[in-house]
Each structure stands twice: as structure tokens, then as C-alpha cells.
Short mmCIF file of C-alpha atoms and ligand atoms in Angstrom, two decimals:
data_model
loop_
_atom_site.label_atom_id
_atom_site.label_comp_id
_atom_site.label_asym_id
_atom_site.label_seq_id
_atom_site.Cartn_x
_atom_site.Cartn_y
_atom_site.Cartn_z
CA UNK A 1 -8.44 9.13 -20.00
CA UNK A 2 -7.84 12.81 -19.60
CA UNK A 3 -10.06 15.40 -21.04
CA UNK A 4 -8.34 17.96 -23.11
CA UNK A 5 -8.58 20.74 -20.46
CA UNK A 6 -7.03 18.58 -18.42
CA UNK A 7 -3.81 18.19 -20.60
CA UNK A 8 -3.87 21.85 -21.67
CA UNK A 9 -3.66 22.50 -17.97
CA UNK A 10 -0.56 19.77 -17.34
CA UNK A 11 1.24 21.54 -19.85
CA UNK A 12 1.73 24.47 -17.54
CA UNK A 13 3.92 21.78 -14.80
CA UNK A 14 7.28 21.25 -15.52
CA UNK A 15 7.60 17.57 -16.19
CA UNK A 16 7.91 14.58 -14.62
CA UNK A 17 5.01 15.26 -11.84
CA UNK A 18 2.54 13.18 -9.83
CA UNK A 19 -0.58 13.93 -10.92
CA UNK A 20 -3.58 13.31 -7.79
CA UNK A 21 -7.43 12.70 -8.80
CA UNK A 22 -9.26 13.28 -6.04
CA UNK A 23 -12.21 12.71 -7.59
CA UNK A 24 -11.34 8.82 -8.29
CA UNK A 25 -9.81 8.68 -4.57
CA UNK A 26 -13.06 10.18 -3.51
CA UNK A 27 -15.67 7.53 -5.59
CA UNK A 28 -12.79 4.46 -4.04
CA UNK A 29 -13.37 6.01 -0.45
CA UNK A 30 -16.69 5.55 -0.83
CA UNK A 31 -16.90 2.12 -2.07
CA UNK A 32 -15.06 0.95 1.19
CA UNK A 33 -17.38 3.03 3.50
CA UNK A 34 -20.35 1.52 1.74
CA UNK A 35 -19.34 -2.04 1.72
CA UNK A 36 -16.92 -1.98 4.68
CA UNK A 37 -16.77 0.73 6.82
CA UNK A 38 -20.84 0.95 7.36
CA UNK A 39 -21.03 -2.83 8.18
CA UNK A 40 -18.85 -2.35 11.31
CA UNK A 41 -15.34 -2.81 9.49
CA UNK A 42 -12.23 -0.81 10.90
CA UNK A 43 -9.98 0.01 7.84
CA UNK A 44 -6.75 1.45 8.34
CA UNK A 45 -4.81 2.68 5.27
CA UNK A 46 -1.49 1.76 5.03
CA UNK A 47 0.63 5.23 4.85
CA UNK A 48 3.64 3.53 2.88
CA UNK A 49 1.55 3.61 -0.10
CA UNK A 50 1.07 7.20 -0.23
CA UNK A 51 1.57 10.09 2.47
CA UNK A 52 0.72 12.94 0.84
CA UNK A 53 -1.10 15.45 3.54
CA UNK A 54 -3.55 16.07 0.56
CA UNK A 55 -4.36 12.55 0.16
CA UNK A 56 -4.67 11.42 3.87
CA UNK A 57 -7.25 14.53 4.67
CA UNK A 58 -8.99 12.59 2.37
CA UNK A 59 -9.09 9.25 3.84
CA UNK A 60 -9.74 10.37 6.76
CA UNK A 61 -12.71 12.33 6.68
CA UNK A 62 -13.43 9.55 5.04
CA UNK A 63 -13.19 7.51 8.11
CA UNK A 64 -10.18 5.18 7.94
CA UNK A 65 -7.54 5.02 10.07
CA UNK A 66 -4.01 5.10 10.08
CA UNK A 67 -1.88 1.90 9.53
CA UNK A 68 2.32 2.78 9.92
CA UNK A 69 5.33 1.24 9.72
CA UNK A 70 7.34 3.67 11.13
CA UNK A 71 7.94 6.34 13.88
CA UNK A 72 7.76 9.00 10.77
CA UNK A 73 4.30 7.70 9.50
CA UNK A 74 3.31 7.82 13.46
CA UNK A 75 4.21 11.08 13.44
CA UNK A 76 2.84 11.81 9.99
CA UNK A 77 -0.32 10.26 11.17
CA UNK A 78 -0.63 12.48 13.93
CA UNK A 79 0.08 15.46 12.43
CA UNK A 80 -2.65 14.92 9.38
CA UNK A 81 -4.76 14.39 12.44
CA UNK A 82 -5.74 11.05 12.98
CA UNK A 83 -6.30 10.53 16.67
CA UNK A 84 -3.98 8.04 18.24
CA UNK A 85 -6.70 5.83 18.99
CA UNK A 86 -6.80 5.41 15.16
CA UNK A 87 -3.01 4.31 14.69
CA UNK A 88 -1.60 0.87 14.15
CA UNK A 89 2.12 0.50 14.31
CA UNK A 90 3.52 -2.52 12.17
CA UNK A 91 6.60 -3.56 11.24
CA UNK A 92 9.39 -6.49 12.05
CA UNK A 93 12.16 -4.07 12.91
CA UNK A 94 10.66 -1.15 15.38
CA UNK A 95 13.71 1.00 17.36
CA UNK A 96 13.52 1.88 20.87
CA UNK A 97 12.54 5.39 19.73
CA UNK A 98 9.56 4.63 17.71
CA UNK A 99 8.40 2.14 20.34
CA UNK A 100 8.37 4.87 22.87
CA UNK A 101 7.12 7.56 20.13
CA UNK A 102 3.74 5.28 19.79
CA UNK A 103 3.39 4.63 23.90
CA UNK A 104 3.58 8.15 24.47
CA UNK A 105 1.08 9.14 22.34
CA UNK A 106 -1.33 5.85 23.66
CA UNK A 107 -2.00 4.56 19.93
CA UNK A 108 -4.48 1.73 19.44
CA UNK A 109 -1.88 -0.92 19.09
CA UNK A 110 1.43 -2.46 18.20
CA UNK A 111 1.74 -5.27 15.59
CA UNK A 112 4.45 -6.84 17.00
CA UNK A 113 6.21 -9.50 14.65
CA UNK A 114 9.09 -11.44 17.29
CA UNK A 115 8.97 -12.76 20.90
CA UNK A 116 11.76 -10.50 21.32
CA UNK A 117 9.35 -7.17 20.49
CA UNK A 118 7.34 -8.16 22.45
CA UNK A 119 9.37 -8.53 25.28
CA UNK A 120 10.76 -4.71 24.09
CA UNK A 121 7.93 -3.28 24.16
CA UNK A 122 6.80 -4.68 27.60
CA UNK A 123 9.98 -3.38 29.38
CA UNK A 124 9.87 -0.01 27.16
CA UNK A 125 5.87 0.32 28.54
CA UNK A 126 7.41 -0.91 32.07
CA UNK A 127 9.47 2.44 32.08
CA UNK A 128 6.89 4.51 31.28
CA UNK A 129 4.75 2.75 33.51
CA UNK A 130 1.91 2.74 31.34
CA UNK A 131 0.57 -0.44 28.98
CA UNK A 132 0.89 -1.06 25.49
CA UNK A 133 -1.80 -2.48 23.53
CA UNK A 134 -0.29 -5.17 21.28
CA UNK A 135 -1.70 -7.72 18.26
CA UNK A 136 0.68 -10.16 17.54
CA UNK A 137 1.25 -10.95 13.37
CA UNK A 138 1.49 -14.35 12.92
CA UNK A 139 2.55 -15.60 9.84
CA UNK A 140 -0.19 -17.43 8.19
CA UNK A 141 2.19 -19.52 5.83
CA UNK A 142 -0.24 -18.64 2.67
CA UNK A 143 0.98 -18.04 -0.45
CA UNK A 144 -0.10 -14.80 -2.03
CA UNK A 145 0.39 -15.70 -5.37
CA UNK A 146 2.28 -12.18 -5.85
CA UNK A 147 5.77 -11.41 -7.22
CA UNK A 148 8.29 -12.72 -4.38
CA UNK A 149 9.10 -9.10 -3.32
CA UNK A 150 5.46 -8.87 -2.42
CA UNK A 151 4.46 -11.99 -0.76
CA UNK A 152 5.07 -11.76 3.00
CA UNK A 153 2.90 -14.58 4.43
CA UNK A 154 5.38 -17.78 3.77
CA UNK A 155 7.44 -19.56 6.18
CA UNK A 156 10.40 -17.93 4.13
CA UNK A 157 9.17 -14.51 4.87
CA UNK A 158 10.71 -12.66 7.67
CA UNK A 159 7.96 -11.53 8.43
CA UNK A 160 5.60 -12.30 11.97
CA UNK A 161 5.48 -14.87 14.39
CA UNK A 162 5.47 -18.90 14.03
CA UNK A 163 2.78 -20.62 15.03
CA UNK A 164 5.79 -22.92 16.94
CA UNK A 165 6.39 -19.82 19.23
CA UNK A 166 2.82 -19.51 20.55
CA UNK A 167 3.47 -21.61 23.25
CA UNK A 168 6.22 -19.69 24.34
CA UNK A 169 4.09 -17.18 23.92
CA UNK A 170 1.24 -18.14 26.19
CA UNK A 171 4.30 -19.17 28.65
CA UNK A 172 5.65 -15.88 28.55
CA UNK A 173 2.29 -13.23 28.50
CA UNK A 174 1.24 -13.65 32.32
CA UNK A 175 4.78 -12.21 32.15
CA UNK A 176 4.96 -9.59 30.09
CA UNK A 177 2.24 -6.97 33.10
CA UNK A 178 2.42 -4.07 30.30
CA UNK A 179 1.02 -5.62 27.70
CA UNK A 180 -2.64 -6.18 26.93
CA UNK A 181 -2.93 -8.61 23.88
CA UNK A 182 -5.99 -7.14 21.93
CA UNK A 183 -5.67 -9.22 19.19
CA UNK A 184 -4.43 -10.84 16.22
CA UNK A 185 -2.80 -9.85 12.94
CA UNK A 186 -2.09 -11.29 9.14
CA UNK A 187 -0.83 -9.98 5.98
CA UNK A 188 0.12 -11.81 3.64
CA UNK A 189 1.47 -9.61 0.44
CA UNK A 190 0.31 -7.00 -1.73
CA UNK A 191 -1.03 -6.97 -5.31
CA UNK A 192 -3.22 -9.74 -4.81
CA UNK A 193 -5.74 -9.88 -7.69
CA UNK A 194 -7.81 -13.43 -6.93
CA UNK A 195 -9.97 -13.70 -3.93
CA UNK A 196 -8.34 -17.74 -3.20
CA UNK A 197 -5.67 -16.34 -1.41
CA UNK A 198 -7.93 -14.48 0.99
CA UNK A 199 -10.22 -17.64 1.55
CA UNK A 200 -7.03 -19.43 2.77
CA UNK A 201 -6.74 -16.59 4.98
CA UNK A 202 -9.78 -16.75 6.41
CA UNK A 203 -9.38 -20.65 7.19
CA UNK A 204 -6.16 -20.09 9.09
CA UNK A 205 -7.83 -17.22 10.92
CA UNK A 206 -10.34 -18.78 11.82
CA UNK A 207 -8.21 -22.18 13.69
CA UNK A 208 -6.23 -19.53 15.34
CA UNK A 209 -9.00 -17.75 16.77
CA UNK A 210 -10.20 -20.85 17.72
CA UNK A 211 -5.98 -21.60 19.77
CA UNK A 212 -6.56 -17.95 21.57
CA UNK A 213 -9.62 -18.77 22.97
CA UNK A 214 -8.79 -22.55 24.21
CA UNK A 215 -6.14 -20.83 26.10
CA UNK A 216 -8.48 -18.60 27.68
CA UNK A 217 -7.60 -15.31 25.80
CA UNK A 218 -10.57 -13.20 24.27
CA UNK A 219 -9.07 -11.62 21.49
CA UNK A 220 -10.99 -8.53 20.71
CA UNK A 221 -9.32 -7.71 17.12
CA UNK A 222 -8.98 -9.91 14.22
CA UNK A 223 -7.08 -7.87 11.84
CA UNK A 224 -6.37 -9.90 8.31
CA UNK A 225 -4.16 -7.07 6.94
CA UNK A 226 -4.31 -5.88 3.09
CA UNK A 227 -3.16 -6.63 -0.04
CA UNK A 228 -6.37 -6.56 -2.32
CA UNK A 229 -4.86 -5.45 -5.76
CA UNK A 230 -5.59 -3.32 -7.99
CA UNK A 231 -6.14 -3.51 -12.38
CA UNK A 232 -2.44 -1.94 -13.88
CA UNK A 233 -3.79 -3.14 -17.24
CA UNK A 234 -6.74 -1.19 -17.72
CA UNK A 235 -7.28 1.85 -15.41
CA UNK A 236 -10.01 3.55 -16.88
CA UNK A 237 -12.05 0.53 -17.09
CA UNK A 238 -11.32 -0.47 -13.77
CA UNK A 239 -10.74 2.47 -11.70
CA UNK A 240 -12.22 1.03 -8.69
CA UNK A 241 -11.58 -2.34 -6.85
CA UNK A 242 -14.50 -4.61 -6.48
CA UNK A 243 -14.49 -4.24 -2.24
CA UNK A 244 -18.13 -5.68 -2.28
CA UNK A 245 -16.53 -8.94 -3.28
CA UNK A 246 -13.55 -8.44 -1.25
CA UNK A 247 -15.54 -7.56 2.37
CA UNK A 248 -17.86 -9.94 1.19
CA UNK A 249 -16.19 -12.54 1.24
CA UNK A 250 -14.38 -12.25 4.41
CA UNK A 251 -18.04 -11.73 6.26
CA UNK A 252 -18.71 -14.74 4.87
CA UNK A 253 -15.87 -16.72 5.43
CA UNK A 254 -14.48 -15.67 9.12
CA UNK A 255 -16.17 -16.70 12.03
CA UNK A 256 -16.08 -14.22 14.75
CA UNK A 257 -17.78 -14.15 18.00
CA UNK A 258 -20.20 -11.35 18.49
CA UNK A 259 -17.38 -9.16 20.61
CA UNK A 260 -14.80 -9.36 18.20
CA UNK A 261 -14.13 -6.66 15.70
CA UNK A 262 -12.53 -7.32 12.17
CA UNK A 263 -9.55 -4.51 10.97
CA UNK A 264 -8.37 -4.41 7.54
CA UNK A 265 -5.36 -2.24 6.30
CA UNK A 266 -5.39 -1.41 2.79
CA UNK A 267 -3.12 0.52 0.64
CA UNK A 268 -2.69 0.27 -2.89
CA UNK A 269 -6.37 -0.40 -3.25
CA UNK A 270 -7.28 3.09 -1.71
CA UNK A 271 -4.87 5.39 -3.78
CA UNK A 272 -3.14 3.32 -6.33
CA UNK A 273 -5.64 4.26 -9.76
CA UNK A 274 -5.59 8.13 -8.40
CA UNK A 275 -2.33 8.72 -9.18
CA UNK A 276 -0.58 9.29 -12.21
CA UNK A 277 3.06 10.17 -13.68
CA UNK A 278 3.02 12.85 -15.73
CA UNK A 279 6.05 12.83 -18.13
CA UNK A 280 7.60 14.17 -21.48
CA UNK A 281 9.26 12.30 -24.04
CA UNK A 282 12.88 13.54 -24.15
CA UNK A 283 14.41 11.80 -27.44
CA UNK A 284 13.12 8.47 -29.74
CA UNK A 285 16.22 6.81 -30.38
CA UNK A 286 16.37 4.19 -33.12
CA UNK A 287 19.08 1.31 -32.27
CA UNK A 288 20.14 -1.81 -34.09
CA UNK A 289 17.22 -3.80 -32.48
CA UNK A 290 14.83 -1.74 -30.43
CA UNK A 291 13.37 2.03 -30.73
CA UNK A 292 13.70 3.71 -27.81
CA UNK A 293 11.63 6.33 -26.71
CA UNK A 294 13.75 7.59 -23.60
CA UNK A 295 11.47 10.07 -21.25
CA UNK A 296 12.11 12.35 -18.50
CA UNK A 297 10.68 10.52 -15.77
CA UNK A 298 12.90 7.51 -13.93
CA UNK A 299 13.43 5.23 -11.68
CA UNK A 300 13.86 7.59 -9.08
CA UNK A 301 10.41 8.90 -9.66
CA UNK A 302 8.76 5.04 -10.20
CA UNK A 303 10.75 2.66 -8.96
CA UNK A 304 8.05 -0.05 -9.21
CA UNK A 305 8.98 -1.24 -12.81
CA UNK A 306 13.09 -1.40 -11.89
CA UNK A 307 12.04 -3.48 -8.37
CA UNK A 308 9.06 -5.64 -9.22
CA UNK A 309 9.08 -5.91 -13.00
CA UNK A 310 5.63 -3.99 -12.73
CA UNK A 311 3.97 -3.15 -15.73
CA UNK A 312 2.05 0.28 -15.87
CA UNK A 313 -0.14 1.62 -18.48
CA UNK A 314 0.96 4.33 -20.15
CA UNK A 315 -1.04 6.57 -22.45
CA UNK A 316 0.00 9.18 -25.01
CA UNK A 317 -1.62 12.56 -24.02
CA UNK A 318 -1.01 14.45 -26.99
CA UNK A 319 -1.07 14.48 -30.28
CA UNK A 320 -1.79 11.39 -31.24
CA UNK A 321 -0.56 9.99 -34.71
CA UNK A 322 -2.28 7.30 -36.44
CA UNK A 323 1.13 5.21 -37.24
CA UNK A 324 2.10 3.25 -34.68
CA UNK A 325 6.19 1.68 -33.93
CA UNK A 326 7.15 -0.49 -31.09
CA UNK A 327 9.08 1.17 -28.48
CA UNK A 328 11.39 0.47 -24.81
CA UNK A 329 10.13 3.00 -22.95
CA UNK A 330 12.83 4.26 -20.89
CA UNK A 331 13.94 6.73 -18.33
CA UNK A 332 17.20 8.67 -18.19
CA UNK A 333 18.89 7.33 -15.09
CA UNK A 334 22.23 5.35 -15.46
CA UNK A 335 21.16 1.87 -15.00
CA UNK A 336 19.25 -0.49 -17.59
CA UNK A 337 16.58 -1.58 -15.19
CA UNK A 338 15.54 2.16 -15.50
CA UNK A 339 13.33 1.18 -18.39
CA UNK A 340 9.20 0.93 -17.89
CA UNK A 341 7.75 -0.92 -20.40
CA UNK A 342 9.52 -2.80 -22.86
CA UNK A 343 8.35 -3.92 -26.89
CA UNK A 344 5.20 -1.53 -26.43
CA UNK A 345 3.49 -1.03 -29.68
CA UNK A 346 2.52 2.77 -29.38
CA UNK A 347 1.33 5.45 -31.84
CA UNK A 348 4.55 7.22 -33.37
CA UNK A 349 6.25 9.23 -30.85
CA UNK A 350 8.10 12.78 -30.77
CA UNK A 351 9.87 14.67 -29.03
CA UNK A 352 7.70 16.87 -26.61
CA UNK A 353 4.96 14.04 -26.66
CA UNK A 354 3.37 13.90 -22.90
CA UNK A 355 2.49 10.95 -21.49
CA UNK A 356 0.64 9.67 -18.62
CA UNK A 357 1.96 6.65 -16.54
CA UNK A 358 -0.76 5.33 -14.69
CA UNK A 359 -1.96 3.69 -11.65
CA UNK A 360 0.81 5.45 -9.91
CA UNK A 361 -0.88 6.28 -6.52
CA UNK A 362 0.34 3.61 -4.34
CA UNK A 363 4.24 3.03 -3.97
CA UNK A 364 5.02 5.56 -6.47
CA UNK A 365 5.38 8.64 -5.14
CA UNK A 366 6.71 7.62 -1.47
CA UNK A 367 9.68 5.76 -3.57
CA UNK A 368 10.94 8.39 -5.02
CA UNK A 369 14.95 8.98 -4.55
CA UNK A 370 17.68 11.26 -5.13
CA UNK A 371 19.47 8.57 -7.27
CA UNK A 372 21.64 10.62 -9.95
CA UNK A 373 21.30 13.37 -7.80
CA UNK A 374 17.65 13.73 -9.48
CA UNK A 375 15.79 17.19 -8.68
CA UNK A 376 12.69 16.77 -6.31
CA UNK A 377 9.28 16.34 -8.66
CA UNK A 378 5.95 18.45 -7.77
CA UNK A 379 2.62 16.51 -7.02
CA UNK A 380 -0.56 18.18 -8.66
CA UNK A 381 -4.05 17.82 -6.93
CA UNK A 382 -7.00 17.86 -9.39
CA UNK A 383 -8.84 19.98 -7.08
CA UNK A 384 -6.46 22.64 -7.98
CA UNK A 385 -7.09 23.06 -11.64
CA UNK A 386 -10.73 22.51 -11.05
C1 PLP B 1 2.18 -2.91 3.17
C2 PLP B 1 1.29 -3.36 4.23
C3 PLP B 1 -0.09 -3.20 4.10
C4 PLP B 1 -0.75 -2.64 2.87
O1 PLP B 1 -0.57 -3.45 1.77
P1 PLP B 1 -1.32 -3.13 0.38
O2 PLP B 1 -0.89 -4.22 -0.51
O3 PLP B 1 -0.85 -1.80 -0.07
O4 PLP B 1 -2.79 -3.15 0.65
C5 PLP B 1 -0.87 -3.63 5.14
N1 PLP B 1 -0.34 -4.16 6.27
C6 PLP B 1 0.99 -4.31 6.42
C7 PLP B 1 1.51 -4.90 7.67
C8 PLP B 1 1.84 -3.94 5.41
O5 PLP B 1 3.15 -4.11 5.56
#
């Protein structure tokens, strides 16, 4: 919860903002050096959940590296100063230009999801005559156990490489002279609140390991992706994901040979509790069936509720009545998805209430659109109004 400074001081932001606690990023930061980090552990954060300068300083003093999916996150990377040595490049539909934006800057390595990319790349490295450092992301056919928009590890998912083209593969590599397979790489989806999925994980990566190196190939990096989810029920009491459980298990669980490193890329689990949407109720309509209490954040501020059905906790900031109604909490955009929480029993609401929509700091922000032709919203660091 927010102290009352806190809100006195959000009531000098127009409304709807993002509001970043650094302090809670800070406290998660330090949770993954302590349990990951310091026992050898290379974590990469994934930029698509949040690439706010503010919040990548952050992460990486802290540390982490830089996990993108995109010549702009390169490029964001770099310029929030990771080195390139720090950079993974993912993603199953790279351009030409992107490809050549990573090999001129010499980042760590390409996760490269088709035998045709990695073809690409070895011709695009070929021109520049220099050598690309690739992992190849094979789809570990596990099921997440996530909403289907979220689970990228099945045979359905476009996602990665088939374990029926590794012998094309291995046909193909003494091939492919600018390209130095470094390792291999999973992911299998994203909200992922029980630790079974992971344990499958780590069985699969472990028999694959095992495929490399009967082939004669050393990989150097196992990298098992993210995923690890985060509590949108109760964000107070959970503020922090349990990574001791999380790294834990995976040190127990994956075998790797004394020269191989393990890489994780996490992204809602680093930011997602620090952020919040800050909004104002507009109007509280009453209709035939439902109240609505219709607010002046949308869609095109949180999409996450509209595309995933995600449910966020939302608090009332101020004042707070003792009655209570039920409410659909909706935004003002011109579609009905547009609505974030639906038969929400919720002290009485007014006009001017604020309210807080939490556990916005992953896939919030970065999803924002112009939908509606929506004005731009602010983001508001606590370190600011400390
Ligand atoms: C999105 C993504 C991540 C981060 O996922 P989280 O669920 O936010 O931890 C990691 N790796 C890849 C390849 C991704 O696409």
C-alpha cells in the first residue's frame, strides 16, 4: 500500500501515469544477485518487459544483462550502457538490419530460432567477415501451464527449433565457417507460477546436453530462458518472487559439466510488482445489470487485461468509504474488452477517487498505444518524490 505522502504527492501528476518503485525493484535485484547472480548465474533481463532508461540503470548496476528481441532493444541496450558482451538477441523473425546491427557491435550471442537464421546469419557474418556467436532455441515441447498467448514451448508454438532438424543441423554447422555455436537456448512462456514446469525443463535440458556432446560439440551456455511469474493477487504480500526456490531448483535439477555456464532471462519477475497505474475515476455509471465505474486509464495504457484476460489488483487510494458496491471497472476506449476487472466488490466509488492498478511493471508500460488517438502518459520514479 501507499503511504499518505505518497498519494498527496500523486495528486500533483495528471492522471493516468506509471508509477516506478525503485525501492521494490531495488530489494527484487537483490534477491537474484544473492541467490543467482553470486552463485555463478548469468541473468539477462528481458527488455520487452520494461525499457525505461530509469529502470535498466538499475538492473544493471545491478549486474544483469541485457536480453532483446529487437534491433531497437539492441540499440536501447547499448545506449543504457550495457556492454555488448552483455547482449542476447532473441527472436523468430530477426531482419537483415538487426542481424547486422548485433554483428557490428560483437554482442554475446544470437538466439537463433530456424535453420534458415541460421544460415542468415552465417552469410550476413560471411560479409562482414567476422563470426557470430549463436545459441540455437530449441523448442522443448513443455507445456507452461500459462494462458495460450503466453506459452511458447509447445510443438504448436512458432517458436525455436525441432528437435527433428538437429540432424540437419549437425549436417549443416561444419558449413556454416561464421558461426561458433556457444550454446543452447529454452523458453517456454511467461507467467509461470508452479516450479513443475521448470523441472520438465530441466529434464529435457539435460538429454539435449547430453545429444550436443555425443556429437562432439561442447556447448559452453545452457540458457533455460524465463518465465518465473509473479503474485497479481496480492502485491503487497508478495512483492518479491521466491528466486531461492526458483535458482534452486534448477542447481539442483540440471546437470552441467564443470565448463558450462547456466543463463537465465527474466522479465516480469524483475520489474513487474514495481510498477503501478496510477488512475482517476472519471464517472460511476449505474446500468440495468452492472455499475460501472469507468476510469481514465485504458487499454492503450494496460493492454494486459484486453489481451490475456489478466487480472490486476487494484486499490482505492483515497478516501475510502466504508460501503462497498460491485463494480466493471472500465476504461474509456471504444471497445468492450477495454474493461479491467469485472464484478469487483469495492468500497463505494466517486468521481475523483484515485486508484492504483498494480503489478504493472512488466508488459505494461512498453504496450502502451496511440489507439483512439490517446495522449502519451508520464512515468513517475519514486526516487523523485523522495
Ligand atoms: C519474453 C521472453 C523472456 C522473458 O519472459 P518473462 O516471462 O518476462 O520472464 C525471456 N526470453 C525470451 C526469449 C522471451 O521471449
Amino acid at each position: 500500500m501507499f503511504s499518505e505522502t505518497r498519494i498527496s504527492q500523486f495528486r500533483d501528476h495528471t492522471t493516468p501515469f506509471y508509477f516506478y518503485d525503485l525501492d521494490v525493484l531495488k530489494q527484487t535485484l537483490q534477491q537474484i544477485d544473492k541467490h543467482g547472480i553470486r552463485k555463478g548465474y548469468h541473468v539477462h533481463f528481458a527488455l520487452k518487459a520494461n525499457h525505461q532508461p530509469r529502470i535498466l540503470e538499475e538492473i544493471r548496476k545491478a549486474g544483469l544483462g541485457a536480453d532483446c528481441v529487437s534491433g531497437g532493444e539492441v540499440q536501447r541496450a547499448l545506449d543504457c550502457g550495457f556492454e555488448p558482451h552483455q547482449i542476447a538477441f532473441a527472436g523468430v523473425g530477426k531482419r537483415d538490419s538487426e542481424i547486422n546491427l548485433g554483428l557490428e557491435h560483437d554482442i554475446f550471442c544470437f538466439n537463433c530460432e530456424s535453420v534458415q537464421e541460421l544460415q542468415v546469419i552465417n552469410e550476413l557474418a560471411e560479409a562482414k567477415d567476422c563470426t557470430a556467436r549463436v545459441a540455437l532455441r530449441i523448442n522443448p515441447n513443455v507445456d507452461a501451464k500459462t494462458h495460450k498467448y503466453i506459452t511458447t514451448g509447445l510443438d504448436e508454438n512458432k517458436f525455436g527449433i525441432n528437435e527433428e532438424d538437429l540432424p540437419l543441423i549437425f549436417e549443416l554447422l561444419p558449413t556454416l565457417k561464421h558461426i561458433d555455436l556457444i550454446g543452447i537456448h529454452f523458453h517456454i512462456g511467461s507467467q509461470i507460477e508452479e516450479l513443475k514446469p521448470f523441472r520438465e525443463l530441466c529434464d529435457r535440458a539435460n538429454s539435449l546436453n547430453q545429444v550436443f556432446s555425443d556429437k562432439g560439440i561442447q556447448l559452453k551456455v545452457i540458457n533455460v530462458g524465463g518465465g518465473y511469474g509473479i503474485n497479481y493477487a496480492d502485491p503487497d504480500g508478495n512483492a518479491i518472487p521466491d528466486f531461492e526456490h526458483f535458482f534452486g531448483l534448477f542447481d539442483e535439477h540440471l546437470n552441467l559439466r564443470d565448463d558450462q555456464e547456466l543463463h537465465f532471462e527474466l522479465g516480469r519477475s524483475v520489474t513487474g510488482q514495481c510498477g503501478s497505474l496510477i488512475t482517476e475515476v472519471l464517472y460511476t455509471k449505474h446500468g440495468r445489470q452492472k455499475n460501472f465505474a469507468i476510469i481514465d486509464a485504458g487499454m492503450t495504457e494496460l493492454i494486459r487485461p484486453a489481451l490475456y484476460q489478466a487480472k490486476h489488483s487494484i486499490q482505492l487510494l483515497t478516501p475510502i468509504s466504508t460501503e462497498t458496491d460491485t463494480y466493471d471497472v472500465v476504461g474509456p476506449i471504444c471497445e468492450s474488452s477495454d474493461t479491467f476487472r469485472t464484478d469487483l466488490e469495492f468500497p463505494k466509488l466517486e468521481r475523483g477517487n484515485l486508484l492504483a492498478i498494480r503489478s504493472c511493471g512488466a508488459y505494461g508500460e512498453v504496450m502502451k498505444s496511440q489507439y483512439n488517438l490517446r495522449q502519451g502518459i508520464d512515468s513517475v520514479f519514486s526516487v523523485d518524490l523522495d
